[in-house]
């Protein structure tokens, strides 16, 4: 599906992508070191480092025409100044669903390689593609892959998170050995039998299901997008992938935290406060569209109720 070539020995089974982020930090960093990530981002990227006493450098994504872009000059400057050991890179990006191009990923990987930073790519959201084409990091130039650790799982794509099974793909034997020895140190050697069966069945037999579910999620997104467009003071980033929509509410005159609390308390709708996404997410909320259409429609009707009251009172 992702047009990549992988040798069996490059794959290592692990116990969930999030716990693997933690082990990866343990394998390649010591207390007091730092890692770098683009922000906003899925918050376990930050906590997996902080829990090991490793510092986090935030590389703020630029917003241009309501879409995220990497500021490569800033990235290079921060890497040269702070000398992080790892860069954690979310591709496609959570939140927002932004799909990175091969050129963008090559540039990131080149900056990392030239500065001896290992690039950790999390491709967990690669199965839900709605606009444009997903490119795996494995499709960048071979020489750059020497420095890349890919982490992924079928857990988002096929809703298998509870089976706690994931895997890494590492082309460079030396990196792979360091990574595997950290797993062995923690007895991560015999994956969940159900997880393996789930993973194989998902990849071998569930393509049609995935196509159907993606069509359904895109339908949910289209409803949300036209709903957002009714309001002048909120905007939505095109959800190129995933099932997590990223909405800019900064012109509403209320913080995302307050809005999130009030939506829960006043109309019973749970959205996520963007400030939970490490940095640069203030002024945004994230809405999960991985649900039945009637839930989406019902929630939007309730938010309409809130907005009517809110716009009158404000
Ligand atoms: C970017 C990202 N990585 C990893 C995960 C979790 O993956 P896993 O279930 O394999 O731990 C999520 C889930 O929300 C995610 O958004």
Tab-separated table of C-alpha atoms and ligand atoms in Angstrom:
chain	number	residue	atom	x	y	z
A	1	UNK	CA	0.000	0.000	0.000
A	2	UNK	CA	2.795	2.436	0.892
A	3	UNK	CA	5.113	1.261	-1.911
A	4	UNK	CA	8.053	0.517	0.366
A	5	UNK	CA	10.527	-2.320	0.434
A	6	UNK	CA	11.356	-3.776	3.808
A	7	UNK	CA	13.569	-6.713	4.703
A	8	UNK	CA	12.371	-9.016	7.450
A	9	UNK	CA	15.413	-8.398	9.656
A	10	UNK	CA	14.699	-4.635	9.636
A	11	UNK	CA	11.414	-5.175	11.514
A	12	UNK	CA	11.222	-5.470	15.296
A	13	UNK	CA	7.941	-6.133	17.071
A	14	UNK	CA	7.187	-3.872	20.028
A	15	UNK	CA	4.435	-3.340	22.614
A	16	UNK	CA	2.691	-0.218	21.269
A	17	UNK	CA	4.133	2.862	19.590
A	18	UNK	CA	3.850	5.070	22.659
A	19	UNK	CA	5.814	2.734	24.929
A	20	UNK	CA	8.337	2.342	22.090
A	21	UNK	CA	8.845	6.112	22.049
A	22	UNK	CA	9.868	5.791	25.700
A	23	UNK	CA	12.272	2.891	25.030
A	24	UNK	CA	13.757	4.730	22.078
A	25	UNK	CA	14.556	7.721	24.258
A	26	UNK	CA	16.088	5.366	26.842
A	27	UNK	CA	18.158	3.656	24.153
A	28	UNK	CA	19.672	6.778	22.634
A	29	UNK	CA	19.599	9.514	25.313
A	30	UNK	CA	20.875	9.964	28.819
A	31	UNK	CA	19.518	12.286	31.498
A	32	UNK	CA	20.185	15.921	30.613
A	33	UNK	CA	20.246	15.285	26.833
A	34	UNK	CA	17.571	16.791	24.623
A	35	UNK	CA	15.258	15.859	21.770
A	36	UNK	CA	13.516	18.123	19.260
A	37	UNK	CA	9.989	17.953	17.849
A	38	UNK	CA	7.669	20.060	15.684
A	39	UNK	CA	4.861	21.660	17.633
A	40	UNK	CA	1.973	21.317	18.114
A	41	UNK	CA	2.197	17.538	18.370
A	42	UNK	CA	0.745	14.448	20.060
A	43	UNK	CA	1.771	14.954	23.680
A	44	UNK	CA	3.378	11.516	24.441
A	45	UNK	CA	6.196	12.751	22.161
A	46	UNK	CA	7.054	15.215	24.908
A	47	UNK	CA	6.284	13.052	27.932
A	48	UNK	CA	8.303	10.093	26.621
A	49	UNK	CA	11.374	12.342	26.876
A	50	UNK	CA	10.526	14.278	30.033
A	51	UNK	CA	9.850	11.086	31.983
A	52	UNK	CA	13.476	10.080	31.349
A	53	UNK	CA	14.871	13.463	32.419
A	54	UNK	CA	15.464	14.401	28.770
A	55	UNK	CA	14.746	17.994	27.690
A	56	UNK	CA	12.421	18.894	24.853
A	57	UNK	CA	13.051	21.574	22.238
A	58	UNK	CA	9.963	22.824	20.465
A	59	UNK	CA	10.288	23.604	16.783
A	60	UNK	CA	7.171	25.687	16.042
A	61	UNK	CA	5.397	24.856	12.802
A	62	UNK	CA	4.466	27.830	10.605
A	63	UNK	CA	0.838	28.274	9.631
A	64	UNK	CA	0.528	29.473	6.044
A	65	UNK	CA	-2.932	29.639	4.432
A	66	UNK	CA	-4.312	27.498	7.222
A	67	UNK	CA	-1.789	24.672	6.657
A	68	UNK	CA	1.303	23.675	8.653
A	69	UNK	CA	4.807	24.080	7.214
A	70	UNK	CA	8.217	23.300	8.706
A	71	UNK	CA	10.528	26.251	9.205
A	72	UNK	CA	13.736	24.514	8.076
A	73	UNK	CA	16.018	27.447	8.910
A	74	UNK	CA	14.709	27.542	12.463
A	75	UNK	CA	14.987	23.746	12.731
A	76	UNK	CA	18.617	23.811	11.623
A	77	UNK	CA	19.438	26.697	13.944
A	78	UNK	CA	17.811	24.973	16.943
A	79	UNK	CA	19.562	21.693	16.180
A	80	UNK	CA	22.947	23.399	15.891
A	81	UNK	CA	22.385	25.365	19.107
A	82	UNK	CA	20.928	22.637	21.303
A	83	UNK	CA	22.499	19.487	19.789
A	84	UNK	CA	19.510	17.182	20.473
A	85	UNK	CA	20.122	13.435	20.241
A	86	UNK	CA	16.784	12.649	18.555
A	87	UNK	CA	14.126	14.348	16.490
A	88	UNK	CA	10.592	12.963	16.858
A	89	UNK	CA	8.641	13.504	13.680
A	90	UNK	CA	4.930	12.808	13.297
A	91	UNK	CA	4.090	11.826	9.726
A	92	UNK	CA	1.246	12.292	8.925
A	93	UNK	CA	1.013	14.915	11.602
A	94	UNK	CA	-1.203	14.696	14.674
A	95	UNK	CA	-2.962	17.096	15.244
A	96	UNK	CA	-4.070	18.501	11.831
A	97	UNK	CA	-3.506	15.465	9.590
A	98	UNK	CA	-0.905	17.308	7.474
A	99	UNK	CA	0.817	14.885	5.053
A	100	UNK	CA	4.494	15.713	4.517
A	101	UNK	CA	5.988	15.512	1.029
A	102	UNK	CA	9.090	13.468	0.169
A	103	UNK	CA	10.985	16.746	-0.320
A	104	UNK	CA	10.005	18.019	3.126
A	105	UNK	CA	10.948	14.721	4.798
A	106	UNK	CA	14.269	14.569	2.930
A	107	UNK	CA	15.109	18.066	4.103
A	108	UNK	CA	14.330	17.150	7.723
A	109	UNK	CA	16.328	13.925	7.430
A	110	UNK	CA	19.279	15.714	5.828
A	111	UNK	CA	19.435	18.349	8.579
A	112	UNK	CA	19.288	15.539	11.145
A	113	UNK	CA	21.973	13.466	9.440
A	114	UNK	CA	24.361	16.378	8.997
A	115	UNK	CA	24.057	17.107	12.708
A	116	UNK	CA	24.130	13.499	13.993
A	117	UNK	CA	20.509	13.569	15.171
A	118	UNK	CA	18.576	10.293	14.869
A	119	UNK	CA	15.212	10.835	13.205
A	120	UNK	CA	12.283	8.960	14.779
A	121	UNK	CA	9.332	8.917	12.373
A	122	UNK	CA	5.916	7.963	13.756
A	123	UNK	CA	3.684	6.811	10.869
A	124	UNK	CA	0.793	5.593	12.970
A	125	UNK	CA	-1.726	7.747	11.074
A	126	UNK	CA	-0.658	6.603	7.600
A	127	UNK	CA	-3.668	4.393	6.942
A	128	UNK	CA	-6.326	7.132	6.965
A	129	UNK	CA	-5.538	9.235	3.894
A	130	UNK	CA	-8.275	11.554	2.570
A	131	UNK	CA	-6.678	14.299	0.477
A	132	UNK	CA	-3.393	13.896	-1.417
A	133	UNK	CA	-1.027	10.965	-1.259
A	134	UNK	CA	0.870	9.597	1.728
A	135	UNK	CA	4.598	9.054	1.333
A	136	UNK	CA	6.409	6.879	3.811
A	137	UNK	CA	9.687	8.209	5.173
A	138	UNK	CA	11.144	4.958	3.775
A	139	UNK	CA	10.811	6.527	0.322
A	140	UNK	CA	13.455	9.212	0.923
A	141	UNK	CA	17.033	8.726	-0.303
A	142	UNK	CA	18.716	5.539	0.982
A	143	UNK	CA	21.724	7.364	2.426
A	144	UNK	CA	19.388	9.411	4.672
A	145	UNK	CA	17.586	6.306	5.912
A	146	UNK	CA	20.767	5.232	7.681
A	147	UNK	CA	19.713	7.671	10.361
A	148	UNK	CA	15.983	6.895	10.569
A	149	UNK	CA	13.909	4.811	12.973
A	150	UNK	CA	10.352	4.245	11.785
A	151	UNK	CA	7.745	3.428	14.432
A	152	UNK	CA	4.246	2.384	13.525
A	153	UNK	CA	1.347	0.038	14.254
A	154	UNK	CA	-1.992	-1.003	12.788
A	155	UNK	CA	-3.605	0.490	15.881
A	156	UNK	CA	-5.064	3.702	14.465
A	157	UNK	CA	-5.846	2.312	11.029
A	158	UNK	CA	-7.649	-0.770	12.297
A	159	UNK	CA	-8.648	0.300	15.819
A	160	UNK	CA	-6.409	-2.289	17.497
A	161	UNK	CA	-4.833	-0.107	20.216
A	162	UNK	CA	-5.954	-2.474	22.971
A	163	UNK	CA	-3.830	-5.299	21.528
A	164	UNK	CA	-0.663	-3.310	22.319
A	165	UNK	CA	1.301	-4.499	19.308
A	166	UNK	CA	3.461	-2.294	17.104
A	167	UNK	CA	6.754	-2.499	15.237
A	168	UNK	CA	9.800	-0.565	14.172
A	169	UNK	CA	11.625	-0.582	10.857
A	170	UNK	CA	15.303	0.285	11.156
A	171	UNK	CA	17.558	-0.069	8.097
A	172	UNK	CA	20.814	0.684	9.896
A	173	UNK	CA	22.079	-2.469	11.614
A	174	UNK	CA	24.044	-0.606	14.274
A	175	UNK	CA	21.032	1.511	15.336
A	176	UNK	CA	18.851	-1.580	15.220
A	177	UNK	CA	21.144	-3.460	17.583
A	178	UNK	CA	21.180	-0.599	20.125
A	179	UNK	CA	17.373	-0.372	19.890
A	180	UNK	CA	16.897	-4.130	20.254
A	181	UNK	CA	19.240	-4.415	23.189
A	182	UNK	CA	17.180	-1.784	25.068
A	183	UNK	CA	14.061	-3.851	24.360
A	184	UNK	CA	15.793	-7.000	25.568
A	185	UNK	CA	16.917	-5.240	28.727
A	186	UNK	CA	13.219	-4.654	29.432
A	187	UNK	CA	12.146	-8.142	28.384
A	188	UNK	CA	10.223	-6.875	25.359
A	189	UNK	CA	10.851	-10.062	23.436
A	190	UNK	CA	7.639	-12.041	23.144
A	191	UNK	CA	4.780	-10.017	21.693
A	192	UNK	CA	1.127	-10.522	22.463
A	193	UNK	CA	-0.136	-13.503	20.430
A	194	UNK	CA	-3.519	-11.872	19.787
A	195	UNK	CA	-1.742	-8.703	18.682
A	196	UNK	CA	0.260	-10.611	16.073
A	197	UNK	CA	-2.858	-12.278	14.715
A	198	UNK	CA	-4.619	-8.882	14.690
A	199	UNK	CA	-1.731	-7.252	12.861
A	200	UNK	CA	-1.459	-9.968	10.198
A	201	UNK	CA	-5.228	-10.134	9.660
A	202	UNK	CA	-5.468	-6.334	9.409
A	203	UNK	CA	-2.727	-6.071	6.785
A	204	UNK	CA	-3.611	-9.225	4.852
A	205	UNK	CA	-7.385	-9.259	4.908
A	206	UNK	CA	-8.868	-5.908	5.885
A	207	UNK	CA	-8.028	-3.572	3.012
A	208	UNK	CA	-11.669	-3.361	1.897
A	209	UNK	CA	-12.736	-2.538	5.441
A	210	UNK	CA	-10.129	0.241	5.562
A	211	UNK	CA	-11.290	1.699	2.238
A	212	UNK	CA	-14.858	1.731	3.580
A	213	UNK	CA	-13.923	3.270	6.912
A	214	UNK	CA	-11.857	5.984	5.231
A	215	UNK	CA	-14.779	6.889	2.975
A	216	UNK	CA	-16.985	7.119	6.047
A	217	UNK	CA	-14.507	9.283	8.006
A	218	UNK	CA	-14.088	11.590	5.008
A	219	UNK	CA	-17.889	11.925	4.909
A	220	UNK	CA	-17.829	12.914	8.600
A	221	UNK	CA	-15.098	15.440	7.848
A	222	UNK	CA	-17.075	16.989	4.967
A	223	UNK	CA	-20.029	17.521	7.309
A	224	UNK	CA	-17.758	19.135	9.895
A	225	UNK	CA	-16.005	21.282	7.271
A	226	UNK	CA	-19.250	22.740	5.928
A	227	UNK	CA	-20.470	23.281	9.482
A	228	UNK	CA	-17.281	25.228	10.340
A	229	UNK	CA	-17.622	27.300	7.175
A	230	UNK	CA	-20.966	28.665	8.432
A	231	UNK	CA	-19.082	30.504	11.150
A	232	UNK	CA	-16.879	33.455	10.293
A	233	UNK	CA	-14.837	33.340	13.471
A	234	UNK	CA	-13.630	29.717	13.336
A	235	UNK	CA	-11.654	27.844	10.675
A	236	UNK	CA	-10.549	24.265	10.072
A	237	UNK	CA	-7.311	22.877	8.679
A	238	UNK	CA	-7.934	20.513	5.756
A	239	UNK	CA	-7.867	17.064	7.387
A	240	UNK	CA	-5.547	15.445	4.814
A	241	UNK	CA	-5.308	12.288	6.930
A	242	UNK	CA	-6.436	10.735	10.246
A	243	UNK	CA	-9.799	11.207	11.960
A	244	UNK	CA	-8.774	14.159	14.102
A	245	UNK	CA	-9.901	17.590	12.932
A	246	UNK	CA	-7.991	20.690	14.050
A	247	UNK	CA	-10.075	23.835	14.415
A	248	UNK	CA	-8.823	27.364	15.011
A	249	UNK	CA	-11.071	29.082	17.541
A	250	UNK	CA	-8.684	31.918	18.444
A	251	UNK	CA	-11.032	34.584	16.997
A	252	UNK	CA	-13.918	33.496	19.234
A	253	UNK	CA	-12.659	35.548	22.148
A	254	UNK	CA	-12.533	32.589	24.546
A	255	UNK	CA	-9.627	30.262	25.320
A	256	UNK	CA	-9.669	26.674	24.059
A	257	UNK	CA	-9.580	25.526	27.682
A	258	UNK	CA	-12.686	27.505	28.596
A	259	UNK	CA	-14.484	26.502	25.404
A	260	UNK	CA	-13.673	22.832	26.032
A	261	UNK	CA	-14.974	23.029	29.599
A	262	UNK	CA	-18.112	24.909	28.639
A	263	UNK	CA	-18.955	22.588	25.730
A	264	UNK	CA	-18.689	19.628	28.092
A	265	UNK	CA	-20.704	21.222	30.883
A	266	UNK	CA	-23.300	23.195	28.929
A	267	UNK	CA	-24.070	20.954	25.935
A	268	UNK	CA	-22.420	17.633	26.795
A	269	UNK	CA	-19.877	17.564	23.951
A	270	UNK	CA	-16.292	16.528	24.614
A	271	UNK	CA	-13.679	18.116	22.367
A	272	UNK	CA	-9.964	18.340	23.050
A	273	UNK	CA	-8.204	21.500	24.188
A	274	UNK	CA	-5.383	22.253	21.714
A	275	UNK	CA	-3.070	23.401	24.479
A	276	UNK	CA	-2.558	19.717	25.358
A	277	UNK	CA	-0.465	19.316	22.212
A	278	UNK	CA	2.875	20.324	23.793
A	279	UNK	CA	3.110	23.883	22.430
A	280	UNK	CA	1.552	26.188	19.819
A	281	UNK	CA	-1.872	24.553	20.103
A	282	UNK	CA	-3.461	27.354	22.145
A	283	UNK	CA	-6.443	28.731	20.257
A	284	UNK	CA	-7.283	25.358	18.711
A	285	UNK	CA	-9.584	22.490	19.560
A	286	UNK	CA	-9.361	18.939	18.181
A	287	UNK	CA	-12.471	16.979	17.287
A	288	UNK	CA	-12.429	13.186	16.954
A	289	UNK	CA	-14.410	12.071	13.886
A	290	UNK	CA	-13.796	8.343	14.311
A	291	UNK	CA	-17.374	7.653	15.255
A	292	UNK	CA	-20.879	7.108	13.896
A	293	UNK	CA	-22.183	9.920	11.703
A	294	UNK	CA	-25.164	10.477	13.994
A	295	UNK	CA	-22.756	11.318	16.840
A	296	UNK	CA	-21.043	13.931	14.672
A	297	UNK	CA	-24.344	15.488	13.583
A	298	UNK	CA	-25.720	15.415	17.115
A	299	UNK	CA	-22.554	17.011	18.539
A	300	UNK	CA	-22.560	19.767	15.910
A	301	UNK	CA	-26.214	20.562	16.618
A	302	UNK	CA	-25.351	20.898	20.293
A	303	UNK	CA	-22.354	23.105	19.541
A	304	UNK	CA	-24.693	25.255	17.384
A	305	UNK	CA	-26.865	25.695	20.471
A	306	UNK	CA	-23.831	26.781	22.440
A	307	UNK	CA	-22.635	29.131	19.683
A	308	UNK	CA	-26.032	30.807	19.425
A	309	UNK	CA	-26.068	31.540	23.131
A	310	UNK	CA	-22.398	32.475	23.122
A	311	UNK	CA	-22.596	34.850	20.142
A	312	UNK	CA	-25.556	36.645	21.756
A	313	UNK	CA	-23.862	36.984	25.125
A	314	UNK	CA	-20.475	38.012	23.773
B	1	LIG	C1	1.025	10.082	16.575
B	1	LIG	C2	0.576	8.910	17.374
B	1	LIG	N1	1.468	7.939	17.685
B	1	LIG	C3	1.096	6.843	18.399
B	1	LIG	C4	-0.209	6.681	18.834
B	1	LIG	C5	-0.564	5.450	19.602
B	1	LIG	O1	-0.081	4.341	18.931
B	1	LIG	P1	-0.040	2.904	19.659
B	1	LIG	O2	-1.476	2.489	19.860
B	1	LIG	O3	0.658	2.008	18.679
B	1	LIG	O4	0.686	3.085	20.952
B	1	LIG	C6	-1.156	7.677	18.541
B	1	LIG	C7	-2.540	7.562	19.052
B	1	LIG	O5	-3.280	8.509	19.180
B	1	LIG	C8	-0.757	8.799	17.791
B	1	LIG	O6	-1.629	9.764	17.474
